[in-house]
Amino acid sequence: MASNTTSILNKLTAENFEQQAKKLLDVGIHSSSVLNVIVQLIFQKAINEPKFTSIYAQLCSTLSSNAPNFEVDATPQSTFRILLLKYCENEFKARNRVFDDSPVARQRCLGNIRFIAELGHLSLVPEKVLHDCVRELLSGRIRSPNNSGSGSGSVSPVEPSAGGRGRKAREESLALDMECLCLFMKVAGKYMDTPKAHNLMDQYFKRLQRILSRATAAATNSDGTNVNESLMGLSGRSKAVGDGGKGTIKDTAGGMALPARIRFMIDDLLDLRENNWVPRRAGQRGEINKPRFLRDIRMEIFKVGQS
């Protein structure tokens, strides 16, 4: 059954989506354990193949509605959806054990973040959970170096005054959270930024502006580079920004330095929201890696040839 499911997933494309989804439903899902295997295989494919995350999310939407439900309790959620959200939650928590010297784990972390955002777009992840993810990524609560040997994944607030290797590890962890947040918002931000959640989104982006400001100042202090030079091309957001007195998100990130790549990603995201989530350049497009229909690719090639 697992090999048959893997074969179906390997053949999945935008063109044959309906056909392959039907085949997957016909593999013989007769128990929750079989369904769990299918969920696990889809989840692993989704987080390890970022170019196809959106199509796997669509597949999850189809299976969530049509797969057999084995829950004995009266619950509005299907068994498929419950199992899927558990995998996403566990992988999200595991990001606290990701470091730059583990590219595979880092790719899984980013893939899971994108997958959660795509699922949220399809209403498979509750809106409250999406906001919880954003708040967690913005909080600056990262794993203490003292816990690096434990498998608990426990986290502790950032201590801006700490130095040495501990500070470097915290800066790397903060950079990963900021990269995750930028990727998450590029995909799901437009759908989260509703009139009802507008005040919350304002708080998130004020916090991002403050992180950008402090990270720029920290980078300047560490290498002596002029702020204007280090952020050449950014839209002048390096000045400090308050949180409007809301205090919803605790400021624990302090003056942690961030790589220039992450600072530019944050600035791109700020610019994207200012432009009502309409991308101005390729780096702001959340759908840039989504699979495309073969007919669309052929049409694009034809237009290029005509021009």
CSV table of C-alpha atoms in Angstrom, one decimal:
chain,number,residue,atom,x,y,z
A,1,MET,CA,0.0,0.0,0.0
A,2,ALA,CA,2.8,2.4,0.9
A,3,SER,CA,4.6,1.7,-2.4
A,4,ASN,CA,1.4,2.2,-4.4
A,5,THR,CA,0.7,5.5,-2.6
A,6,THR,CA,4.3,6.7,-3.3
A,7,SER,CA,3.9,5.8,-6.9
A,8,ILE,CA,0.7,7.8,-7.2
A,9,LEU,CA,2.3,10.8,-5.5
A,10,ASN,CA,5.3,10.7,-7.8
A,11,LYS,CA,3.0,10.9,-10.8
A,12,LEU,CA,0.9,13.7,-9.4
A,13,THR,CA,0.8,16.8,-11.7
A,14,ALA,CA,-1.6,19.7,-12.2
A,15,GLU,CA,-3.0,18.0,-15.4
A,16,ASN,CA,-3.7,14.6,-13.8
A,17,PHE,CA,-4.7,15.8,-10.4
A,18,GLU,CA,-8.3,14.5,-10.3
A,19,GLN,CA,-7.2,11.1,-11.7
A,20,GLN,CA,-4.4,10.6,-9.2
A,21,ALA,CA,-6.5,11.8,-6.3
A,22,LYS,CA,-9.2,9.3,-7.2
A,23,LYS,CA,-6.6,6.5,-7.4
A,24,LEU,CA,-5.3,7.5,-3.9
A,25,LEU,CA,-8.8,7.2,-2.5
A,26,ASP,CA,-9.1,3.8,-4.0
A,27,VAL,CA,-6.0,2.3,-2.5
A,28,GLY,CA,-8.0,0.7,0.3
A,29,ILE,CA,-8.2,3.1,3.3
A,30,HIS,CA,-9.9,0.7,5.7
A,31,SER,CA,-8.4,1.8,9.0
A,32,SER,CA,-6.9,4.9,10.8
A,33,SER,CA,-3.4,3.2,10.6
A,34,VAL,CA,-3.6,3.0,6.8
A,35,LEU,CA,-4.8,6.6,6.7
A,36,ASN,CA,-1.9,7.6,8.9
A,37,VAL,CA,0.6,6.1,6.5
A,38,ILE,CA,-0.9,8.0,3.6
A,39,VAL,CA,-0.9,11.3,5.6
A,40,GLN,CA,2.8,10.7,6.5
A,41,LEU,CA,3.8,10.0,2.9
A,42,ILE,CA,2.0,13.1,1.7
A,43,PHE,CA,3.5,15.2,4.4
A,44,GLN,CA,7.0,14.1,3.8
A,45,LYS,CA,6.6,14.8,0.0
A,46,ALA,CA,5.2,18.2,0.7
A,47,ILE,CA,7.9,19.5,3.0
A,48,ASN,CA,10.8,18.0,1.0
A,49,GLU,CA,9.5,19.2,-2.5
A,50,PRO,CA,8.8,22.9,-2.1
A,51,LYS,CA,8.0,23.4,-5.7
A,52,PHE,CA,5.0,21.0,-5.4
A,53,THR,CA,3.8,22.1,-1.9
A,54,SER,CA,0.7,23.8,-3.3
A,55,ILE,CA,-0.5,20.8,-5.2
A,56,TYR,CA,0.1,18.5,-2.2
A,57,ALA,CA,-2.0,21.0,-0.2
A,58,GLN,CA,-4.8,20.7,-2.7
A,59,LEU,CA,-4.5,17.0,-2.5
A,60,CYS,CA,-4.9,17.2,1.3
A,61,SER,CA,-8.0,19.3,0.8
A,62,THR,CA,-9.6,16.7,-1.4
A,63,LEU,CA,-8.7,13.8,0.9
A,64,SER,CA,-9.9,15.7,3.9
A,65,SER,CA,-13.3,15.9,2.4
A,66,ASN,CA,-13.5,12.4,0.9
A,67,ALA,CA,-11.3,10.1,2.9
A,68,PRO,CA,-13.0,7.8,5.4
A,69,ASN,CA,-13.4,9.2,8.9
A,70,PHE,CA,-12.3,6.9,11.8
A,71,GLU,CA,-12.9,9.2,14.7
A,72,VAL,CA,-15.2,7.8,17.3
A,73,ASP,CA,-15.8,11.1,19.0
A,74,ALA,CA,-18.2,13.6,17.5
A,75,THR,CA,-15.8,16.0,15.9
A,76,PRO,CA,-16.2,18.4,13.0
A,77,GLN,CA,-12.7,17.5,11.8
A,78,SER,CA,-12.0,14.5,9.7
A,79,THR,CA,-9.4,11.9,10.8
A,80,PHE,CA,-7.2,12.9,7.8
A,81,ARG,CA,-7.2,16.5,8.9
A,82,ILE,CA,-6.4,15.7,12.5
A,83,LEU,CA,-3.5,13.5,11.6
A,84,LEU,CA,-2.2,16.1,9.1
A,85,LEU,CA,-2.3,18.9,11.7
A,86,LYS,CA,-0.4,16.8,14.2
A,87,TYR,CA,2.4,16.2,11.7
A,88,CYS,CA,2.6,19.9,10.9
A,89,GLU,CA,2.6,20.9,14.6
A,90,ASN,CA,5.4,18.4,15.5
A,91,GLU,CA,7.5,19.6,12.6
A,92,PHE,CA,6.9,23.3,13.6
A,93,LYS,CA,8.1,22.6,17.1
A,94,ALA,CA,11.1,20.8,15.8
A,95,ARG,CA,12.4,24.0,14.2
A,96,ASN,CA,14.0,24.8,17.6
A,97,ARG,CA,16.5,22.1,16.9
A,98,VAL,CA,17.5,23.3,13.5
A,99,PHE,CA,20.9,24.9,13.0
A,100,ASP,CA,22.7,26.2,9.9
A,101,ASP,CA,25.0,23.1,9.8
A,102,SER,CA,22.0,20.9,9.1
A,103,PRO,CA,20.7,21.9,5.6
A,104,VAL,CA,18.3,19.0,5.4
A,105,ALA,CA,16.6,19.9,8.7
A,106,ARG,CA,16.5,23.5,7.6
A,107,GLN,CA,14.9,22.6,4.3
A,108,ARG,CA,12.3,20.5,6.2
A,109,CYS,CA,11.6,23.4,8.5
A,110,LEU,CA,11.0,25.9,5.6
A,111,GLY,CA,9.0,23.3,3.7
A,112,ASN,CA,6.7,22.7,6.6
A,113,ILE,CA,6.2,26.5,7.1
A,114,ARG,CA,5.2,26.8,3.4
A,115,PHE,CA,3.0,23.8,3.7
A,116,ILE,CA,1.1,25.2,6.7
A,117,ALA,CA,0.6,28.5,4.9
A,118,GLU,CA,-0.8,26.6,1.8
A,119,LEU,CA,-3.1,24.6,4.0
A,120,GLY,CA,-4.2,27.8,5.7
A,121,HIS,CA,-5.0,29.3,2.3
A,122,LEU,CA,-7.3,26.3,1.7
A,123,SER,CA,-8.9,26.6,5.2
A,124,LEU,CA,-7.5,23.3,6.4
A,125,VAL,CA,-5.6,25.1,9.2
A,126,PRO,CA,-7.8,27.3,11.4
A,127,GLU,CA,-7.1,31.0,11.2
A,128,LYS,CA,-6.3,31.1,14.9
A,129,VAL,CA,-3.5,28.6,14.4
A,130,LEU,CA,-2.1,30.7,11.6
A,131,HIS,CA,-1.9,33.7,13.9
A,132,ASP,CA,-0.4,31.5,16.7
A,133,CYS,CA,2.4,30.5,14.2
A,134,VAL,CA,3.1,34.1,13.4
A,135,ARG,CA,3.2,35.1,17.1
A,136,GLU,CA,5.5,32.3,17.9
A,137,LEU,CA,7.9,33.2,15.1
A,138,LEU,CA,7.9,36.8,16.1
A,139,SER,CA,8.3,36.2,19.8
A,140,GLY,CA,12.1,35.5,19.7
A,141,ARG,CA,11.7,32.5,22.0
A,142,ILE,CA,14.4,30.3,20.8
A,143,ARG,CA,16.2,27.2,22.2
A,144,SER,CA,18.9,28.0,24.7
A,145,PRO,CA,22.4,26.7,23.9
A,146,ASN,CA,22.3,25.1,27.3
A,147,ASN,CA,19.6,22.8,26.1
A,148,SER,CA,21.3,21.8,22.9
A,149,GLY,CA,22.0,18.3,24.0
A,150,SER,CA,18.4,17.5,25.0
A,151,GLY,CA,15.7,16.3,22.7
A,152,SER,CA,12.9,18.1,24.4
A,153,GLY,CA,13.1,21.1,22.1
A,154,SER,CA,12.6,23.4,25.0
A,155,VAL,CA,12.9,27.1,24.4
A,156,SER,CA,14.0,30.1,26.4
A,157,PRO,CA,13.9,33.9,25.9
A,158,VAL,CA,16.8,35.5,24.1
A,159,GLU,CA,19.3,37.2,26.3
A,160,PRO,CA,20.7,40.2,24.4
A,161,SER,CA,23.6,40.6,26.8
A,162,ALA,CA,24.9,37.1,26.3
A,163,GLY,CA,27.9,36.8,24.0
A,164,GLY,CA,30.2,34.2,22.4
A,165,ARG,CA,28.9,31.0,20.8
A,166,GLY,CA,25.6,31.2,22.7
A,167,ARG,CA,24.7,34.6,21.1
A,168,LYS,CA,25.7,33.3,17.7
A,169,ALA,CA,23.4,30.3,18.1
A,170,ARG,CA,20.6,32.5,19.1
A,171,GLU,CA,21.1,34.9,16.2
A,172,GLU,CA,21.1,31.9,13.8
A,173,SER,CA,17.8,30.7,15.4
A,174,LEU,CA,16.3,34.1,15.1
A,175,ALA,CA,17.4,34.4,11.5
A,176,LEU,CA,15.7,31.0,10.7
A,177,ASP,CA,12.5,32.2,12.4
A,178,MET,CA,12.5,35.4,10.4
A,179,GLU,CA,13.1,33.5,7.2
A,180,CYS,CA,10.2,31.2,8.1
A,181,LEU,CA,8.0,34.2,8.8
A,182,CYS,CA,8.8,35.9,5.6
A,183,LEU,CA,8.0,32.7,3.6
A,184,PHE,CA,4.9,32.1,5.6
A,185,MET,CA,3.5,35.6,5.1
A,186,LYS,CA,4.3,35.7,1.3
A,187,VAL,CA,2.0,32.7,0.9
A,188,ALA,CA,-0.7,33.3,3.6
A,189,GLY,CA,-0.4,37.0,4.5
A,190,LYS,CA,-2.9,38.2,1.9
A,191,TYR,CA,-5.6,35.8,3.2
A,192,MET,CA,-4.8,36.6,6.9
A,193,ASP,CA,-5.0,40.3,6.4
A,194,THR,CA,-8.8,40.6,6.7
A,195,PRO,CA,-10.6,43.6,8.2
A,196,LYS,CA,-11.2,41.5,11.3
A,197,ALA,CA,-7.5,40.8,11.8
A,198,HIS,CA,-6.2,44.1,10.5
A,199,ASN,CA,-5.1,45.3,14.0
A,200,LEU,CA,-3.3,42.1,14.7
A,201,MET,CA,-1.5,42.3,11.3
A,202,ASP,CA,-0.5,45.9,12.1
A,203,GLN,CA,1.1,44.7,15.3
A,204,TYR,CA,3.0,42.0,13.5
A,205,PHE,CA,4.4,44.3,11.0
A,206,LYS,CA,5.4,47.0,13.5
A,207,ARG,CA,7.3,44.2,15.3
A,208,LEU,CA,9.0,43.3,12.1
A,209,GLN,CA,9.9,46.9,11.5
A,210,ARG,CA,11.5,47.0,14.9
A,211,ILE,CA,13.4,43.8,14.4
A,212,LEU,CA,14.7,45.1,11.1
A,213,SER,CA,15.8,48.4,12.8
A,214,ARG,CA,17.6,46.7,15.6
A,215,ALA,CA,19.2,44.0,13.4
A,216,THR,CA,20.6,46.7,11.2
A,217,ALA,CA,22.0,48.6,14.1
A,218,ALA,CA,23.5,45.4,15.6
A,219,ALA,CA,25.1,44.6,12.2
A,220,THR,CA,26.5,48.1,12.0
A,221,ASN,CA,28.0,47.9,15.5
A,222,SER,CA,29.6,44.5,14.8
A,223,ASP,CA,31.3,45.3,11.5
A,224,GLY,CA,31.5,49.1,11.4
A,225,THR,CA,29.5,49.3,8.2
A,226,ASN,CA,27.4,52.4,7.7
A,227,VAL,CA,23.7,51.7,8.0
A,228,ASN,CA,22.8,53.4,4.8
A,229,GLU,CA,25.4,51.3,2.9
A,230,SER,CA,24.4,48.0,4.5
A,231,LEU,CA,20.8,48.6,3.6
A,232,MET,CA,21.4,50.2,0.2
A,233,GLY,CA,18.3,49.7,-1.9
A,234,LEU,CA,16.0,49.2,1.1
A,235,SER,CA,13.0,51.5,1.5
A,236,GLY,CA,14.3,53.4,4.5
A,237,ARG,CA,12.7,51.2,7.2
A,238,SER,CA,15.8,51.0,9.4
A,239,LYS,CA,14.6,53.6,11.8
A,240,ALA,CA,13.1,52.4,15.1
A,241,VAL,CA,9.4,51.8,15.2
A,242,GLY,CA,7.3,51.5,18.3
A,243,ASP,CA,4.5,48.9,18.8
A,244,GLY,CA,1.8,51.5,19.4
A,245,GLY,CA,1.6,50.6,23.1
A,246,LYS,CA,-0.2,47.3,22.2
A,247,GLY,CA,2.4,45.0,23.9
A,248,THR,CA,0.8,41.9,22.5
A,249,ILE,CA,4.0,40.4,21.3
A,250,LYS,CA,6.7,40.3,23.9
A,251,ASP,CA,10.0,41.8,22.7
A,252,THR,CA,12.7,39.3,23.5
A,253,ALA,CA,14.8,39.5,20.3
A,254,GLY,CA,16.8,42.4,21.7
A,255,GLY,CA,19.5,43.7,19.4
A,256,MET,CA,20.3,40.5,17.6
A,257,ALA,CA,22.1,40.8,14.3
A,258,LEU,CA,20.6,39.3,11.2
A,259,PRO,CA,22.3,38.4,7.9
A,260,ALA,CA,21.8,40.9,5.1
A,261,ARG,CA,19.8,38.3,3.1
A,262,ILE,CA,17.2,38.1,6.0
A,263,ARG,CA,17.1,41.8,6.4
A,264,PHE,CA,16.3,42.2,2.7
A,265,MET,CA,13.6,39.5,3.0
A,266,ILE,CA,11.9,41.4,5.8
A,267,ASP,CA,12.0,44.6,3.8
A,268,ASP,CA,10.5,42.8,0.8
A,269,LEU,CA,7.7,41.6,3.0
A,270,LEU,CA,7.1,45.0,4.5
A,271,ASP,CA,7.0,46.5,1.0
A,272,LEU,CA,4.6,43.7,-0.1
A,273,ARG,CA,2.0,44.6,2.5
A,274,GLU,CA,2.3,48.3,1.8
A,275,ASN,CA,1.5,47.5,-1.8
A,276,ASN,CA,-1.7,45.6,-0.7
A,277,TRP,CA,0.0,42.2,-1.3
A,278,VAL,CA,0.6,42.9,-5.0
A,279,PRO,CA,4.2,41.8,-5.8
A,280,ARG,CA,6.4,44.4,-7.4
A,281,ARG,CA,9.3,42.0,-8.0
A,282,ALA,CA,10.0,38.2,-8.2
A,283,GLY,CA,11.3,38.0,-4.6
A,284,GLN,CA,7.9,39.0,-3.3
A,285,ARG,CA,5.9,36.3,-5.2
A,286,GLY,CA,4.6,33.6,-2.9
A,287,GLU,CA,3.5,31.5,-5.9
A,288,ILE,CA,6.8,31.7,-7.8
A,289,ASN,CA,7.5,28.0,-7.2
A,290,LYS,CA,4.0,26.6,-7.8
A,291,PRO,CA,3.5,23.9,-10.4
A,292,ARG,CA,2.1,25.1,-13.7
A,293,PHE,CA,-0.1,23.6,-16.3
A,294,LEU,CA,1.8,22.3,-19.4
A,295,ARG,CA,-0.5,24.3,-21.6
A,296,ASP,CA,0.4,27.5,-19.8
A,297,ILE,CA,4.1,26.8,-20.3
A,298,ARG,CA,3.6,26.1,-24.0
A,299,MET,CA,1.6,29.3,-24.4
A,300,GLU,CA,4.3,31.3,-22.7
A,301,ILE,CA,7.0,29.8,-25.0
A,302,PHE,CA,4.7,30.6,-28.0
A,303,LYS,CA,4.4,34.2,-27.0
A,304,VAL,CA,8.1,34.6,-26.5
A,305,GLY,CA,8.7,33.1,-29.9
A,306,GLN,CA,6.2,35.5,-31.5
A,307,SER,CA,7.8,38.5,-29.9
